[in-house]
Structures are given as structure tokens and as C-alpha cells.
Short mmCIF file of C-alpha atoms in Angstrom, two decimals:
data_model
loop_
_atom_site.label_atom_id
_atom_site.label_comp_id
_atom_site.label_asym_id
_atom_site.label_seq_id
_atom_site.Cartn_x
_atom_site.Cartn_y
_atom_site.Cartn_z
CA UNK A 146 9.93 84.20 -34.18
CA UNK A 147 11.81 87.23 -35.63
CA UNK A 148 10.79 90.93 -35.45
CA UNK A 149 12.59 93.39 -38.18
CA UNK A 150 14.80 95.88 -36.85
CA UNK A 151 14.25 99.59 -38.09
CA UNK A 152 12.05 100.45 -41.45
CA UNK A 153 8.53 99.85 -41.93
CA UNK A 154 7.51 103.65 -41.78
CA UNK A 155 5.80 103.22 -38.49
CA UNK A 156 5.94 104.87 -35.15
CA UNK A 157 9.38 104.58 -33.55
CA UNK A 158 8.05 101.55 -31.46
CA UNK A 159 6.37 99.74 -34.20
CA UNK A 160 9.03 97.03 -35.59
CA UNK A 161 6.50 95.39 -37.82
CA UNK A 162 6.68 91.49 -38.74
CA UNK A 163 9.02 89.32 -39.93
CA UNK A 164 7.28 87.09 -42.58
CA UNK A 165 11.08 84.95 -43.73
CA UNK A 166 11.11 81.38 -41.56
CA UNK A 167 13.22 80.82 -38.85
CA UNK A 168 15.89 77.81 -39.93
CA UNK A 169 17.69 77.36 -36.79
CA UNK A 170 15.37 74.76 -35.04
CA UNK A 171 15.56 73.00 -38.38
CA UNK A 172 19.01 72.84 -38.44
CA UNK A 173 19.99 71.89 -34.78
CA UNK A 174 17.70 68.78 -35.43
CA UNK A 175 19.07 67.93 -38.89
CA UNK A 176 22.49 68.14 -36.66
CA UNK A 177 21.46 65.75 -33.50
CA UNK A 178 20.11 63.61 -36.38
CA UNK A 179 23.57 63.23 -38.02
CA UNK A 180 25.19 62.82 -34.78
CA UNK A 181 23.00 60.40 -34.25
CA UNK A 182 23.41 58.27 -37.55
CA UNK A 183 26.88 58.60 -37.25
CA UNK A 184 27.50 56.95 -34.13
CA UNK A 185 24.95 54.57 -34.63
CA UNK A 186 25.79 53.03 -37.84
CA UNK A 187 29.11 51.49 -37.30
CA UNK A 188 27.91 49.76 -34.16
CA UNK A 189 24.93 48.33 -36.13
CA UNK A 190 27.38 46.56 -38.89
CA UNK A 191 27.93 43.00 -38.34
CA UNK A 192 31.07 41.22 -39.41
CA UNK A 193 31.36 37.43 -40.76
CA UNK A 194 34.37 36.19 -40.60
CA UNK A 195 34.93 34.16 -44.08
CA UNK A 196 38.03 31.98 -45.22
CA UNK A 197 38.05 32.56 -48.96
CA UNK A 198 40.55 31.40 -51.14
CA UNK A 199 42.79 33.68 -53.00
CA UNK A 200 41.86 34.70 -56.66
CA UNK A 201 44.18 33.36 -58.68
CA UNK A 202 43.44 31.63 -61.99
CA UNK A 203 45.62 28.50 -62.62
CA UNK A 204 48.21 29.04 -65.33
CA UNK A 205 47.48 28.93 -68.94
CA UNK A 206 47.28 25.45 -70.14
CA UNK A 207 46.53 23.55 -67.06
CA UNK A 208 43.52 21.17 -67.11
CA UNK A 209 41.15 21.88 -64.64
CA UNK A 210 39.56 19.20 -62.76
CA UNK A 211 35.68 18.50 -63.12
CA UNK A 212 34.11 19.01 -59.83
CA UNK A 213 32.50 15.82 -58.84
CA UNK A 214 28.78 16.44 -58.82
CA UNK A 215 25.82 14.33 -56.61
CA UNK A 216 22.36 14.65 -58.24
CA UNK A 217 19.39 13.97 -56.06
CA UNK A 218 16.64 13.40 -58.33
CA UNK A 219 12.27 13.09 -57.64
CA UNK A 220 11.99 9.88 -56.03
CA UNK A 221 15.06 9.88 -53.96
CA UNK A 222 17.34 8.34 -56.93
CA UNK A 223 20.81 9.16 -56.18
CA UNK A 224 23.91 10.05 -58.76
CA UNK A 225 27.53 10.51 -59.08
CA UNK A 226 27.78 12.68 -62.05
CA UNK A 227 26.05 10.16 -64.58
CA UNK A 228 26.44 7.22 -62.49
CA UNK A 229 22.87 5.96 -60.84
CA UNK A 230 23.71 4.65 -57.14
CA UNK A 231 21.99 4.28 -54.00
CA UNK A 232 21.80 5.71 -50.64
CA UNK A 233 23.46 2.83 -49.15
CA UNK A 234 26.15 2.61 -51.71
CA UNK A 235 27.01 6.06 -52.06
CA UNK A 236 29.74 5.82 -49.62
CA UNK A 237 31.66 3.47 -51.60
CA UNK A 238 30.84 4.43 -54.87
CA UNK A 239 31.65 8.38 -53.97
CA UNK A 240 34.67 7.15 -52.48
CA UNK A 241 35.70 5.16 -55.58
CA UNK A 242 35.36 7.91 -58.26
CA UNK A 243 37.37 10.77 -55.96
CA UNK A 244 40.01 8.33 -55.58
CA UNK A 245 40.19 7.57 -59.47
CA UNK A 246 40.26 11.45 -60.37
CA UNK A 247 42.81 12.50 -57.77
CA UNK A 248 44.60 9.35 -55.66
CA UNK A 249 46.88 12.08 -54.38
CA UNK A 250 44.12 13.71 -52.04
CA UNK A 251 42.15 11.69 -49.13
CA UNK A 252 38.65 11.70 -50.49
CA UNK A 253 37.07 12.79 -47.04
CA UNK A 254 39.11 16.00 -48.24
CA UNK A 255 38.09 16.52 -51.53
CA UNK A 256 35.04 18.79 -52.22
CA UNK A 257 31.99 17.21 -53.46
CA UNK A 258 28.58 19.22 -55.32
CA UNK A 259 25.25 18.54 -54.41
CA UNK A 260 22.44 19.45 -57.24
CA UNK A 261 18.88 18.45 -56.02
CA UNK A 262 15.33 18.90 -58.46
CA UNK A 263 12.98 20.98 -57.54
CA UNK A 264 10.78 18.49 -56.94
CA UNK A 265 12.98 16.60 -54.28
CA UNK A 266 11.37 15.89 -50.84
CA UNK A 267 13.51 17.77 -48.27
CA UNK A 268 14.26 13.91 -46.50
CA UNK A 269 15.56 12.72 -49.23
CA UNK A 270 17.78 15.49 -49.70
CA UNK A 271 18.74 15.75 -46.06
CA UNK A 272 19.30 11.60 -46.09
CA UNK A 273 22.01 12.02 -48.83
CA UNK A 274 23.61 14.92 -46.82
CA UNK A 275 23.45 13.00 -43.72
CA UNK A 276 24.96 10.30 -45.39
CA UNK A 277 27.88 11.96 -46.37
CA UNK A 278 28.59 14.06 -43.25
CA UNK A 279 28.27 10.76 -41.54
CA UNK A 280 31.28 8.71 -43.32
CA UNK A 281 32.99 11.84 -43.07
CA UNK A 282 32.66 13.95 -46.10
CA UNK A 283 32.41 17.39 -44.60
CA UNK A 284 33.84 19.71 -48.29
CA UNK A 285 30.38 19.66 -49.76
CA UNK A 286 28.79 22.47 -51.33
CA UNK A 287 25.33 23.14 -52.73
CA UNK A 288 24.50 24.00 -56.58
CA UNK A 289 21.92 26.30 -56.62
CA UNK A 290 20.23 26.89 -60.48
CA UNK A 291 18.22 29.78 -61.56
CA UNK A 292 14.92 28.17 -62.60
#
């Protein structure tokens, strides 16, 4: 609450009102409010440590290798790229075609793709994953489509 000092054309003891707002409790809170962001923020981040590899393109003229891709279709019918296989084959089979596109590499140690339908039961999916993780296959990586 402010009063005006002097003017108004009253008595000497009349100081007459003050009709502009007073700011200050305004401010003060916009100020503990700040504070209070300020300190608070950094402690709420959360960091995830991730192991990316570097960004950097292979030189001009190299081949790139085609990932080798697992598609679990409705039904639970499995393949390696266009090859149909089984549950109980894919093991082998997988094992086969990493070692004919890179003999150089172990092929527990080579990265493998998993695309699944829409329309694939979640067992069946998780089967085929199990599968893999099981004989040892622990590079794989999901594909995941806009629809």
C-alpha cells in the first residue's frame, strides 16, 4: 500500500491515495520462483549412459554389407531375409548365412535385424528372440516401420 507524498491540494495532513500497484511482492516471488527452478532443474535431469559408435561414413567406393534381416511373419513363420526356416532350425540356418557373408567375424558377434508384422502374436515373437539369445546371439536389433 503506498500513500503519495506532498500535492493533492489538501490540508497539510491529507496525503491522498496512491492508485499505481505495488510490484515488489510480485517480484520477490517471481525471484524465489527462479531460484527455485534453477536449482531444481539440473538435479531433475537424468543421464543414460549410451555406447554409440562414431559417425563416420565408410570411404567412397566401399560396398556396404546388407544387414542380415529375420522376418517373423502371422502364424509364427520364420525368415532369414527371403529364406523360409523354422524355429528349430533357425540356429543353424542363421548361423550358416552370417558365416557365408562375413567368415572373418564369429557369427554370435555379428548383428542380426528382427522385423515382425503387425499381426504377430507377442509369443511368437518373443520365441524367436528367445531362441536367439539362447544359442548366443546377443547383437540383435529391432526394425521398427511406420505403418
Amino acid at each position: 500500500m503506498g500513500a503519495k507524498v506532498g500535492g493533492g491540494g489538501g490540508s497539510k495532513f491529507d496525503l491522498g491515495q496512491n492508485s499505481d500497484m505495488n510490484v515488489t511482492p510480485f517480484v520477490d516471488v517471481m525471484l524465489v520462483l527462479l531460484i527455485i527452478f534453477m536449482v531444481s532443474i539440473p538435479a531433475a535431469t537424468v543421464s543414460i549412459k549410451l555406447d554409440l559408435p562414431p559417425a563416420i561414413p565408410p570411404p567412397p567406393g566401399t560396398k556396404v554389407k546388407e544387414p542380415t534381416l529375420i522376418n517373423v511373419q502371422r502364424g509364427g513363420a520364420v525368415f532369414i531375409g527371403e529364406a523360409p526356416t523354422s524355429l528349430e532350425r533357425l540356429t543353424g540356418d542363421l548361423t550358416t548365412q552370417l558365416q557365408k557373408d562375413d567368415p572373418t567375424i564369429p557369427p554370435t558377434e555379428q548383428r542380426v535385424y528382427i522385423r515382425a508384422d503387425r499381426d504377430v502374436r507377442y509369443g511368437d515373437f518373443m520365441s524367436v528372440m528367445n531362441t536367439l539369445q539362447g544359442n548366443g546371439f546377443y547383437q540383435v536389433a529391432l526394425i521398427n516401420e511406420e505403418l
